[in-house]
Coordinates of C-alpha atoms (C1' of nucleotides) in Angstrom, one line a residue:
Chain R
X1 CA 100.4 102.8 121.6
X2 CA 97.3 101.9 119.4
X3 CA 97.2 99.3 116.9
X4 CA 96.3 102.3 114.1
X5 CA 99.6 103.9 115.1
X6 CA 101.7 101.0 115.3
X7 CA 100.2 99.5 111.8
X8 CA 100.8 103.3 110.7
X9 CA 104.5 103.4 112.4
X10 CA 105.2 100.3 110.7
X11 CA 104.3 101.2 106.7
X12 CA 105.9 105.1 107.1
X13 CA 108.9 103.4 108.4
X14 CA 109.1 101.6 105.2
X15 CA 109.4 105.0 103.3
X16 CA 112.0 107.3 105.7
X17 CA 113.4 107.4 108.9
X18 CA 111.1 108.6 111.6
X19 CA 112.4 110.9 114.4
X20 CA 111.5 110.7 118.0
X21 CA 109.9 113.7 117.5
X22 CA 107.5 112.0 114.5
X23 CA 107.4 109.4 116.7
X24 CA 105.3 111.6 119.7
X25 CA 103.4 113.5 116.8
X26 CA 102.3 110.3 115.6
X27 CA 101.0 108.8 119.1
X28 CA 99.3 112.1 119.8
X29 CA 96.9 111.5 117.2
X30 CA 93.3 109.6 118.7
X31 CA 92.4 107.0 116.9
X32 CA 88.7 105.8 117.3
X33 CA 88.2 102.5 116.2
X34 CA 84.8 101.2 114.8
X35 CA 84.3 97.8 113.2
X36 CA 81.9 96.9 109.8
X37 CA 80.5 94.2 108.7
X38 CA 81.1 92.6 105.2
X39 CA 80.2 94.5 102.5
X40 CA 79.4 97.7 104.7
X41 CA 79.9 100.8 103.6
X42 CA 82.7 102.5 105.1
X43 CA 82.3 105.9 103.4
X44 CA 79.9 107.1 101.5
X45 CA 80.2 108.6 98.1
X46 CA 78.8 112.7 98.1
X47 CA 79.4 112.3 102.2
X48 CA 81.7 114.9 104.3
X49 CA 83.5 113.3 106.7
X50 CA 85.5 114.9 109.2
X51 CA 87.7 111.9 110.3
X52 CA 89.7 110.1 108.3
X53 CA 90.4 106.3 108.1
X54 CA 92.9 103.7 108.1
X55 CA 92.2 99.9 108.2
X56 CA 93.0 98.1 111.1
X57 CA 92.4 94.5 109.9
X58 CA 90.2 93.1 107.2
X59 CA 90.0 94.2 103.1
X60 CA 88.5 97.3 101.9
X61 CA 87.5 99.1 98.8
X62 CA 87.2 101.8 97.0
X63 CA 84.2 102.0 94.6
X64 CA 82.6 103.6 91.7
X65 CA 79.1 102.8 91.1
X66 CA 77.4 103.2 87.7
X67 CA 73.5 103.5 87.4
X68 CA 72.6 100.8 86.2
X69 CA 74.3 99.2 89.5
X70 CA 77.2 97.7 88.5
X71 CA 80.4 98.7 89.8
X72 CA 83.9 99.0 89.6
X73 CA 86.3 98.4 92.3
X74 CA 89.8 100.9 91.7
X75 CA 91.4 99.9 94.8
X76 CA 92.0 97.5 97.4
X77 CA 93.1 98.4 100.9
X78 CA 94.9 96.3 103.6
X79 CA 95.9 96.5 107.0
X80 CA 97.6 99.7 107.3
X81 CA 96.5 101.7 104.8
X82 CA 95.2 105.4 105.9
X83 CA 92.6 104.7 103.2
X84 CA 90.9 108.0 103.7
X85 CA 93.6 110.4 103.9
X86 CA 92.1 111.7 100.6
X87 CA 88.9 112.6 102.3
X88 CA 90.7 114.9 104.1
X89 CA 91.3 117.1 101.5
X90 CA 89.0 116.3 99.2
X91 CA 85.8 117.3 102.0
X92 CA 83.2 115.5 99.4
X93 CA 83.7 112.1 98.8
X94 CA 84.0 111.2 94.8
X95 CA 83.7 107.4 95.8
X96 CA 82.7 105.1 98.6
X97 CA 84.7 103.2 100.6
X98 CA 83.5 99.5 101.7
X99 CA 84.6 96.5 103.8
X100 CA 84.8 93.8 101.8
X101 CA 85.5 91.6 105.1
X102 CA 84.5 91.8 108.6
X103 CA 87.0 94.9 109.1
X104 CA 88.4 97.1 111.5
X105 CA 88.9 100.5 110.9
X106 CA 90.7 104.0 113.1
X107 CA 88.9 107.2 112.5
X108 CA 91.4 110.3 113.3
X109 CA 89.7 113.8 113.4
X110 CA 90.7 116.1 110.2
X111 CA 91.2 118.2 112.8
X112 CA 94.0 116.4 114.2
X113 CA 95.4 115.9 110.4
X114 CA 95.3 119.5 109.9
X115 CA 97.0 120.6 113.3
X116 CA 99.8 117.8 112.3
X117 CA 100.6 119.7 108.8
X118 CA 101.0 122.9 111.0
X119 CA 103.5 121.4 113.8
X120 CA 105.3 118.3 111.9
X121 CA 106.3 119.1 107.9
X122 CA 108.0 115.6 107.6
X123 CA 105.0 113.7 109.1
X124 CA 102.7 115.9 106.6
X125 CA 105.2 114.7 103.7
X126 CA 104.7 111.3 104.9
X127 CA 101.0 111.1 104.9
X128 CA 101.0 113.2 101.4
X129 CA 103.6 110.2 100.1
X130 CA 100.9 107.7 101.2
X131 CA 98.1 109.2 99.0
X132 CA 100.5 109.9 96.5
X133 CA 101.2 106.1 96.4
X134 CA 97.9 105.3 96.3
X135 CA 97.8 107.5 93.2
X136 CA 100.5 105.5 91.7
X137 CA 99.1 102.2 93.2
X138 CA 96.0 103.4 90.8
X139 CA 97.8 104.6 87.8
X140 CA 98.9 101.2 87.9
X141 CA 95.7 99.5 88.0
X142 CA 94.3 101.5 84.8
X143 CA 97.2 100.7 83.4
X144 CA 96.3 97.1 84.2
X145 CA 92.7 97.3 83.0
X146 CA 93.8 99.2 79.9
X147 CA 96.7 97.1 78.5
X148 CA 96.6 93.8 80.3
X149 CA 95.2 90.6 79.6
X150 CA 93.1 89.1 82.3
X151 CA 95.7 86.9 83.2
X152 CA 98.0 89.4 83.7
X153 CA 96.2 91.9 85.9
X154 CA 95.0 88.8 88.1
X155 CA 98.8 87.9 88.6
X156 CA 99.7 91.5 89.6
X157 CA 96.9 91.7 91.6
X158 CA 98.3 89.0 93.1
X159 CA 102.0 90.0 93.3
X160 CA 100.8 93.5 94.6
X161 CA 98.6 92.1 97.5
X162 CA 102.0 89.4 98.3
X163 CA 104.4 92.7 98.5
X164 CA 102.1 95.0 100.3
X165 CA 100.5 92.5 102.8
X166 CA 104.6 91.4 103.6
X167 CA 104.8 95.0 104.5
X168 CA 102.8 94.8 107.2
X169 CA 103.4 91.1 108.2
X170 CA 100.2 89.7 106.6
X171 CA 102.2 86.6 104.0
X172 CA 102.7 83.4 106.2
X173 CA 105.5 81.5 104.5
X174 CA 104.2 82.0 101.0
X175 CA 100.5 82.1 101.5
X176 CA 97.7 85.2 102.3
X177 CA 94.3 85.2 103.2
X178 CA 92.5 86.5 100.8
X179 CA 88.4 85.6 101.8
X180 CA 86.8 87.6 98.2
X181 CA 84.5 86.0 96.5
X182 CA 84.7 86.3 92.5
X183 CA 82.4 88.7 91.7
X184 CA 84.3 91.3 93.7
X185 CA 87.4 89.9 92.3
X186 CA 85.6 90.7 88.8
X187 CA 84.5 94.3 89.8
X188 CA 88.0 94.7 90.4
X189 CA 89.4 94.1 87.2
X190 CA 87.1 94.9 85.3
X191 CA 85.8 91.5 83.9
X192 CA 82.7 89.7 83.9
X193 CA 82.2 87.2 86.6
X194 CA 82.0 84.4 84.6
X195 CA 85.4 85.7 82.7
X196 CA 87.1 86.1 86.4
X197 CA 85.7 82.3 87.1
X198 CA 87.9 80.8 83.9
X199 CA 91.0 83.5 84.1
X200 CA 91.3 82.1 88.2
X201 CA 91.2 78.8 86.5
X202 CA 93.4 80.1 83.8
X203 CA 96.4 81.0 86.6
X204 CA 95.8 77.9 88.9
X205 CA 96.7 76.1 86.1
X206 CA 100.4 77.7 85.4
X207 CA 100.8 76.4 89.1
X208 CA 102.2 79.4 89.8
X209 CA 99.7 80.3 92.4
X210 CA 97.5 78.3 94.6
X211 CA 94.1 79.4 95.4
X212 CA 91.7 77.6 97.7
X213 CA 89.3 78.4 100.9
X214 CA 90.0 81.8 101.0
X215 CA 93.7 81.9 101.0
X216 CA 96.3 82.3 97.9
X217 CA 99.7 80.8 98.1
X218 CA 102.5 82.0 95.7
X219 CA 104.8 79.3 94.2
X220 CA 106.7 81.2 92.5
X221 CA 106.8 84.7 92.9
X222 CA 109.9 85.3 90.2
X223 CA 107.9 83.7 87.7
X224 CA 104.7 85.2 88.7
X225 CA 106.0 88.8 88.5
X226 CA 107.6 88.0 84.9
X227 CA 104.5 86.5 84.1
X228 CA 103.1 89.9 84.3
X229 CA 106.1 92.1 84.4
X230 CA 105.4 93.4 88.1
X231 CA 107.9 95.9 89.2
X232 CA 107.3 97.3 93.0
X233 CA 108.7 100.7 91.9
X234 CA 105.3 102.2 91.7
X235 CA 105.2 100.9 95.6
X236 CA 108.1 103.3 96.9
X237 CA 108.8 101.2 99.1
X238 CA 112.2 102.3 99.5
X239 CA 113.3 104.3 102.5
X240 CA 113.9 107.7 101.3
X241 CA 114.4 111.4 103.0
X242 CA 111.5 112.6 102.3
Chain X
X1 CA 104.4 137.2 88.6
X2 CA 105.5 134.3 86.2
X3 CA 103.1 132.6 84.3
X4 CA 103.6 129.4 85.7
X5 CA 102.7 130.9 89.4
X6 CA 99.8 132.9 87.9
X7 CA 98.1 129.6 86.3
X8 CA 98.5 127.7 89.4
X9 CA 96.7 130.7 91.9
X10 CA 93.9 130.3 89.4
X11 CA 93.8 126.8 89.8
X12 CA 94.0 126.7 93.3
X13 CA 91.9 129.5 93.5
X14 CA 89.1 127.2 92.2
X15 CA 89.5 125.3 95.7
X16 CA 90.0 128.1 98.4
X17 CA 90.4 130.9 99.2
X18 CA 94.4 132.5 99.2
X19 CA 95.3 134.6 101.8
X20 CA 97.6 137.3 101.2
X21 CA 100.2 135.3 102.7
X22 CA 99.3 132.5 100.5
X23 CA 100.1 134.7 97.6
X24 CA 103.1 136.0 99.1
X25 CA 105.0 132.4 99.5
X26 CA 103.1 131.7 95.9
X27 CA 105.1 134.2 94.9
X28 CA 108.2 133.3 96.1
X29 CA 108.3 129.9 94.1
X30 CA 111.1 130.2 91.3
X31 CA 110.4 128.5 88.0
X32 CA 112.6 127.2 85.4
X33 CA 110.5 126.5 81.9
X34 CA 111.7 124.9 79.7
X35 CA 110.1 123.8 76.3
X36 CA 109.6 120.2 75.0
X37 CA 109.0 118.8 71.5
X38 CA 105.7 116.8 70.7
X39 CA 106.1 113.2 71.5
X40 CA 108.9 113.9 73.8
X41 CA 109.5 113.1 77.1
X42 CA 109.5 115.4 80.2
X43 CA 109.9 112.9 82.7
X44 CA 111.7 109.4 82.5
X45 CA 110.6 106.6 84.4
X46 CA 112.6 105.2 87.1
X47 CA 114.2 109.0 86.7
X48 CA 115.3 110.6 90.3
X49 CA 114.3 114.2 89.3
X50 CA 115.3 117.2 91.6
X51 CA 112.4 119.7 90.4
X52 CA 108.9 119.1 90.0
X53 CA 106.9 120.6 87.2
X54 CA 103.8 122.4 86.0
X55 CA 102.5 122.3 82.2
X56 CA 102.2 126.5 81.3
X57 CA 101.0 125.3 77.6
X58 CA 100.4 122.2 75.7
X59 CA 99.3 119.0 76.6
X60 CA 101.0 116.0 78.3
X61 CA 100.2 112.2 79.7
X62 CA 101.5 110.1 82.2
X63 CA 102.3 106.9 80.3
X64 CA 103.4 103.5 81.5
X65 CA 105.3 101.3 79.1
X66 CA 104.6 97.4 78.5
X67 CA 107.1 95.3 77.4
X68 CA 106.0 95.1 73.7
X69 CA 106.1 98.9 73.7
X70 CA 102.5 99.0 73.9
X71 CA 101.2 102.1 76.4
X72 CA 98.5 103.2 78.6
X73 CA 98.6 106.9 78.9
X74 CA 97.0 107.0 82.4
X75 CA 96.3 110.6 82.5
X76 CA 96.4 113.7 80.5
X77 CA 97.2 117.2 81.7
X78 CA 96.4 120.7 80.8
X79 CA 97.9 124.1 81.6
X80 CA 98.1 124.7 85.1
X81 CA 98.7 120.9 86.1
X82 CA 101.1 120.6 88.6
X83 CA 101.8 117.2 87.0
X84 CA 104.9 116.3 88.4
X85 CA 104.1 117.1 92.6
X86 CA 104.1 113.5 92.7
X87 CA 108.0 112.7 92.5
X88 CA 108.5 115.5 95.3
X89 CA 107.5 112.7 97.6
X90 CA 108.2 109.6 95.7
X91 CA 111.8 110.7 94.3
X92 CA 111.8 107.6 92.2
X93 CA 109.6 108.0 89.0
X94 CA 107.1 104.7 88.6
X95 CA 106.0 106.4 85.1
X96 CA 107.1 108.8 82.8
X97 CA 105.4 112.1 81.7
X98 CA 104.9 112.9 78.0
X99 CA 104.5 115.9 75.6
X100 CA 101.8 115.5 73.8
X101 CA 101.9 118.7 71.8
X102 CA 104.5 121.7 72.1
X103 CA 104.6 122.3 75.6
X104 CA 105.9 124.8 77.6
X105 CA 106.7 123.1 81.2
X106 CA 107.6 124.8 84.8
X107 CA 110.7 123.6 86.9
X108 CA 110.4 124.5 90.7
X109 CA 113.2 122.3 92.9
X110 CA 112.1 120.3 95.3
X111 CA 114.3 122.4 98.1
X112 CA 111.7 124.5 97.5
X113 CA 108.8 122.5 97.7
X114 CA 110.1 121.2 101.2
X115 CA 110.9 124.7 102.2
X116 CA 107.0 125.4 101.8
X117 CA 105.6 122.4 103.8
X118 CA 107.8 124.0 106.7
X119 CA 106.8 127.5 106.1
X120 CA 102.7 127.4 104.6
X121 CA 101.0 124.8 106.1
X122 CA 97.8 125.7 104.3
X123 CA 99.8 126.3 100.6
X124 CA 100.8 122.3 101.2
X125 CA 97.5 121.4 101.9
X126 CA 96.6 122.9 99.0
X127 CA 99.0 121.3 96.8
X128 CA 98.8 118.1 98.6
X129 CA 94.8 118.7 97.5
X130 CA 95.8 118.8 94.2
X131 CA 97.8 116.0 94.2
X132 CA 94.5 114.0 95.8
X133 CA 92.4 115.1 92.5
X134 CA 94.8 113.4 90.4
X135 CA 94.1 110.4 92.1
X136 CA 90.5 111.3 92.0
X137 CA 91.1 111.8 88.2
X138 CA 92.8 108.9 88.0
X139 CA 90.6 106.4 90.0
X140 CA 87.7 107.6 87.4
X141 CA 89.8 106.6 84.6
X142 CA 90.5 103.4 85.7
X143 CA 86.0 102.8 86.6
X144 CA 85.9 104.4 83.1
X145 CA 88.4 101.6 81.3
X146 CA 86.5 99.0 83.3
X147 CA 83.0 99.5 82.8
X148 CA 82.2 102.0 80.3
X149 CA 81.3 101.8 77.0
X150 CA 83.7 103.1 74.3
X151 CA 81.6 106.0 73.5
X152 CA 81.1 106.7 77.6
X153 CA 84.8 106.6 77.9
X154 CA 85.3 109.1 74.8
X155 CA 82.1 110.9 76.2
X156 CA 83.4 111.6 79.3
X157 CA 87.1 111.9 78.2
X158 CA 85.5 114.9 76.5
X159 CA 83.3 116.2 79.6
X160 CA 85.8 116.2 81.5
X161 CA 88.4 118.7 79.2
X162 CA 85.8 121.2 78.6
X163 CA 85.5 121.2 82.3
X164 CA 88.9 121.4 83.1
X165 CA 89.9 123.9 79.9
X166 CA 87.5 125.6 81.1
X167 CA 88.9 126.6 84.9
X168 CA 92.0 127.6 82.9
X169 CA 90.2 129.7 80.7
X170 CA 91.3 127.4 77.2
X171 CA 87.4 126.9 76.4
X172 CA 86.3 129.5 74.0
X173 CA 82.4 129.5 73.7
X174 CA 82.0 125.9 73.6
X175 CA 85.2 124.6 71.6
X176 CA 88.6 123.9 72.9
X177 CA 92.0 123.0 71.0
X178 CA 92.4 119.5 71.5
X179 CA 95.4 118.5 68.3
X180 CA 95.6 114.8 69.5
X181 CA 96.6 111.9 66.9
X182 CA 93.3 109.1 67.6
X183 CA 96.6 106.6 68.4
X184 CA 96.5 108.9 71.5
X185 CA 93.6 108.5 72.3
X186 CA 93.4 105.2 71.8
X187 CA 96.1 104.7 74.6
X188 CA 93.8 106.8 76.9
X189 CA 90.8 104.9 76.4
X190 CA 92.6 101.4 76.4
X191 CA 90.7 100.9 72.9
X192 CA 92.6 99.5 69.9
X193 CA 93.4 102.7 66.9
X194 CA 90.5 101.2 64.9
X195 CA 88.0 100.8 67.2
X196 CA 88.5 104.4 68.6
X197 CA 88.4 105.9 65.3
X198 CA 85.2 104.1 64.7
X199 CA 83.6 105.5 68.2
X200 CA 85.2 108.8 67.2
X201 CA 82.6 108.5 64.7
X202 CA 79.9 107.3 66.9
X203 CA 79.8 110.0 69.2
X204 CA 80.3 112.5 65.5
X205 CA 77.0 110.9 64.7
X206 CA 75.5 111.7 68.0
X207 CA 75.9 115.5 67.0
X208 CA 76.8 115.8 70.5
X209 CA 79.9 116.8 69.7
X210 CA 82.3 118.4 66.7
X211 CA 85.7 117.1 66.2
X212 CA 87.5 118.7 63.8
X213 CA 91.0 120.0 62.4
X214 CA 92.1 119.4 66.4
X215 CA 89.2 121.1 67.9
X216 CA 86.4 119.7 69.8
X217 CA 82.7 121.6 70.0
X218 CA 80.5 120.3 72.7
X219 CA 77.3 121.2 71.3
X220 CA 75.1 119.9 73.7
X221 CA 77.4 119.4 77.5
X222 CA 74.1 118.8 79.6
X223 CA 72.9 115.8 77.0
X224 CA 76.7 114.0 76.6
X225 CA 77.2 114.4 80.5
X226 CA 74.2 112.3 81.0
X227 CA 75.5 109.9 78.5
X228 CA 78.6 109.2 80.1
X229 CA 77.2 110.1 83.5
X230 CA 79.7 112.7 84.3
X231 CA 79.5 113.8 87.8
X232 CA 82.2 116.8 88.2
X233 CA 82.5 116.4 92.0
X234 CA 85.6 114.4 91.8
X235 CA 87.5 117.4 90.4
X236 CA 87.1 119.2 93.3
X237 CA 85.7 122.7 92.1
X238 CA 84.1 124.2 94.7
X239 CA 86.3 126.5 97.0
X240 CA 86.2 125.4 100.2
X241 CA 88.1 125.8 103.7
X242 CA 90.8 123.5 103.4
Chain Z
dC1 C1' 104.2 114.8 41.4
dG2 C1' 105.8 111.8 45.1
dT3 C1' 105.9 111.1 49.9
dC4 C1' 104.4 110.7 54.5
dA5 C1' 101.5 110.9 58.6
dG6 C1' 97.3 110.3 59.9
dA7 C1' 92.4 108.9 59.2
dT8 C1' 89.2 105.7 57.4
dT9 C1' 87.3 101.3 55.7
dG10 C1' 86.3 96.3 55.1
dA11 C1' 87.1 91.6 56.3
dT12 C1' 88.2 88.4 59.7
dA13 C1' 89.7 86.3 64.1
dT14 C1' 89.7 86.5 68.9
dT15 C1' 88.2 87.9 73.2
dC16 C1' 84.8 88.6 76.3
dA17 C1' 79.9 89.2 78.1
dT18 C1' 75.7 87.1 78.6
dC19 C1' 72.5 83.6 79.5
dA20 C1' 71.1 79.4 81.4
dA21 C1' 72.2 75.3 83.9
dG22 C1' 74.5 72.5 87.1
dA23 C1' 77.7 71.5 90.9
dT24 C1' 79.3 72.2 95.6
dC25 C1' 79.1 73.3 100.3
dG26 C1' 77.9 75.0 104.7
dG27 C1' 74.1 75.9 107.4
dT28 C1' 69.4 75.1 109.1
dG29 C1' 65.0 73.3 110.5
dG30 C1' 62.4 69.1 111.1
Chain O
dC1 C1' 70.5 62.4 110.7
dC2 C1' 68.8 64.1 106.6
dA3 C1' 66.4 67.0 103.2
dC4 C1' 66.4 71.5 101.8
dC5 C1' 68.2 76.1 100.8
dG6 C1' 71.0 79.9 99.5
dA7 C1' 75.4 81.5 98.3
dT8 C1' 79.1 80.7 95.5
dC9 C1' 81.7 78.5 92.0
dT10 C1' 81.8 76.1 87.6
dT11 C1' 80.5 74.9 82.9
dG12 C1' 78.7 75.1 78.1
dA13 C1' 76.6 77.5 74.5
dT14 C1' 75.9 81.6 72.0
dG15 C1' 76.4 86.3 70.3
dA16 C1' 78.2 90.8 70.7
dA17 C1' 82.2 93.7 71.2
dT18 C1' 86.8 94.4 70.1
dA19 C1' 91.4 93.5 68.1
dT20 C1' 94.0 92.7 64.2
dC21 C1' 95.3 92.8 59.5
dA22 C1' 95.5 94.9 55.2
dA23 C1' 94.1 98.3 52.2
dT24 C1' 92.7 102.7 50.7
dC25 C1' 92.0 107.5 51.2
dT26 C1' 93.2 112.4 52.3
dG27 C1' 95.7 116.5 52.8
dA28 C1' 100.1 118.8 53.8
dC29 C1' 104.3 119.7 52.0
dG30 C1' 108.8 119.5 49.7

DNA sequence: CGTCAGATTGATATTCATCAAGATCGGTGG
DNA sequence: CCACCGATCTTGATGAATATCAATCTGACG
């Protein structure tokens, strides 16, 4: 069994029960693995692709990008996350996709996609949940953006990335690595840099969160998710029949 | 043929091509509409709801809530919006879904939803699609809240209704009903109720645009989409084989 | 005529972006 | 080993953008 699968396996199991049967529909997709460099682009905005993705290790983004060059992230992807799904639908991408670390990423023919929503309904319902969630996951985030003070989005940033990366077995104890540097962390919350710099200052000093060398550790997650009044609903990451 | 169904072949119908067979499971789709009060609610969060809807008339938002009873309304929708696809897979609501004028909503269960991923693989990739703009819709929202300009955001906001209206057929010349309070649209933009009135009046002075007695007049779409930069490929207009 | 919702205005305080320097650190060539 | 360099983080100063507060205005309607 590939990694893609298994990573895949693992996050649909969190939503509903998988059947043998999903289980040899999954492992009959091909995955083809290809690896970028940091800050590659993964997908191109205005490109067709006819594979989509999922990231197999490292941090990804999704990104809009303005004229006048700047740019602003609406989503980060993990380990797990079938981040272009959407491309196979949508045929032209509306945004680009890029590593933001050394990553790891499974292509799977839209071909393959579209011969799985023709033989397995309930794996089809699955992948649609996924994109579905990432619709949430980004409802959420202009929510964030709109309403929230710095402080706030960076702790649900922060709580998000601690639930999700548990997911797929990514929090050691009660730490993450997290290797972004500021300006991407700015880009995605929409904040200047030098605002980002003070507002990471800002939650190191609640102690509620640790953040040094690339890696983030929660103190105290209660705290941290009142802080910013986090609630993983949004997530679904309840298993459901589906 | 109900209205509801007829609304949403023209919408998808903007995307592909429907086969007769298409048409025919279309067809067989049962709505319930129902009629909600301005300012009401049409779906609760953290609801479990059984059906999912489609707007027939009126407008609505997704909102999400804060604590101080503050709100981001994350999205708006028109007729022919299939808002509500999204708790068919996610079951539990992570926002709610708002009237924001008179509105005259579709009900079709979820059995049957899940009856059509089993029976018209290409009418659930088609809804699935439409599921995918939203995100697309929303994920421009959330680069617009970050890095626009209040009168970008407003521009586009704008650009993007006259676009949409239009598929639906609820553009007449170059005007479209748009009875919104600015508090509204304040929540949309993630601007204060002052500051959007006073870039209401910025983009007034632009002569751009007419907003009036709840109706918007783009006079000139071609000069306000370069302001705001609107690109209209993340709505997904052009048929295509999906 | 009074009332109410919504739009508008002016004044002020706060938040945030921008600009311009440092500081820090790892890597690299001599 | 050490001086230098570039990338990143940090800091301080300043001004612009935006929120907040408190009126006032307007039009619909009983």
């Amino acid at each position: 069994m590939s990694q893609g699968v298994e990573l895949l396996r693992k996050v649909l199991a969190h939503r509903d029960r998988l059947s043998a049967e999903d289980l040899v529909s999954l492992n009959a997709l091909t995955f083809r693995v290809e690896n970028f460099a940091r800050g590659s682009e993964i997908i191109a905005e205005h490109s067709r692709p006819d594979a989509s993705c999922l990231i197999v290790s490292g941090l990804a983004a999704r990104a809009v990008f303005q004229a006048d060059g700047t740019r602003q992230l609406t989503a980060l992807h993990i380990a797990g996350d079938f981040v272009d799904l959407h491309g196979f639908l949508l045929k032209t991408m509306d945004h680009s996709v890029m590593a933001l670390t050394k990553s790891s990423v499974a292509f799977v023919p839209h071909e393959q996609l579209a011969d799985l929503t023709r033989k397995s309904p309930h794996l089809t319902r699955l992948l649609w949940l996924m994109t579905v969630v990432d619709a949430a996951v980004q409802r959420r985030m202009t929510a964030l953006i709109g309403r929230y003070t710095p402080l706030q989005r960076l702790a649900h940033l922060i709580c998000e990335l601690y639930v999700r990366l548990g997911v797929v077995g990514l929090v050691d104890g009660q730490s993450f690595g997290f290797p972004i540097r500021q300006a991407e962390v700015a880009d995605l919350l929409g904040l200047s840099l030098v605002h980002t710099n003070r507002t990471i200052q800002d939650i190191r000093a609640t102690k509620l969160v640790a953040w040094a060398d690339g890696r983030i550790t929660v103190a105290d997650f209660a705290k941290l998710s009142t802080l910013c009044h986090f609630d993983p609903t949004y997530l679904s990451l309840r298993p459901e029949k589906r």
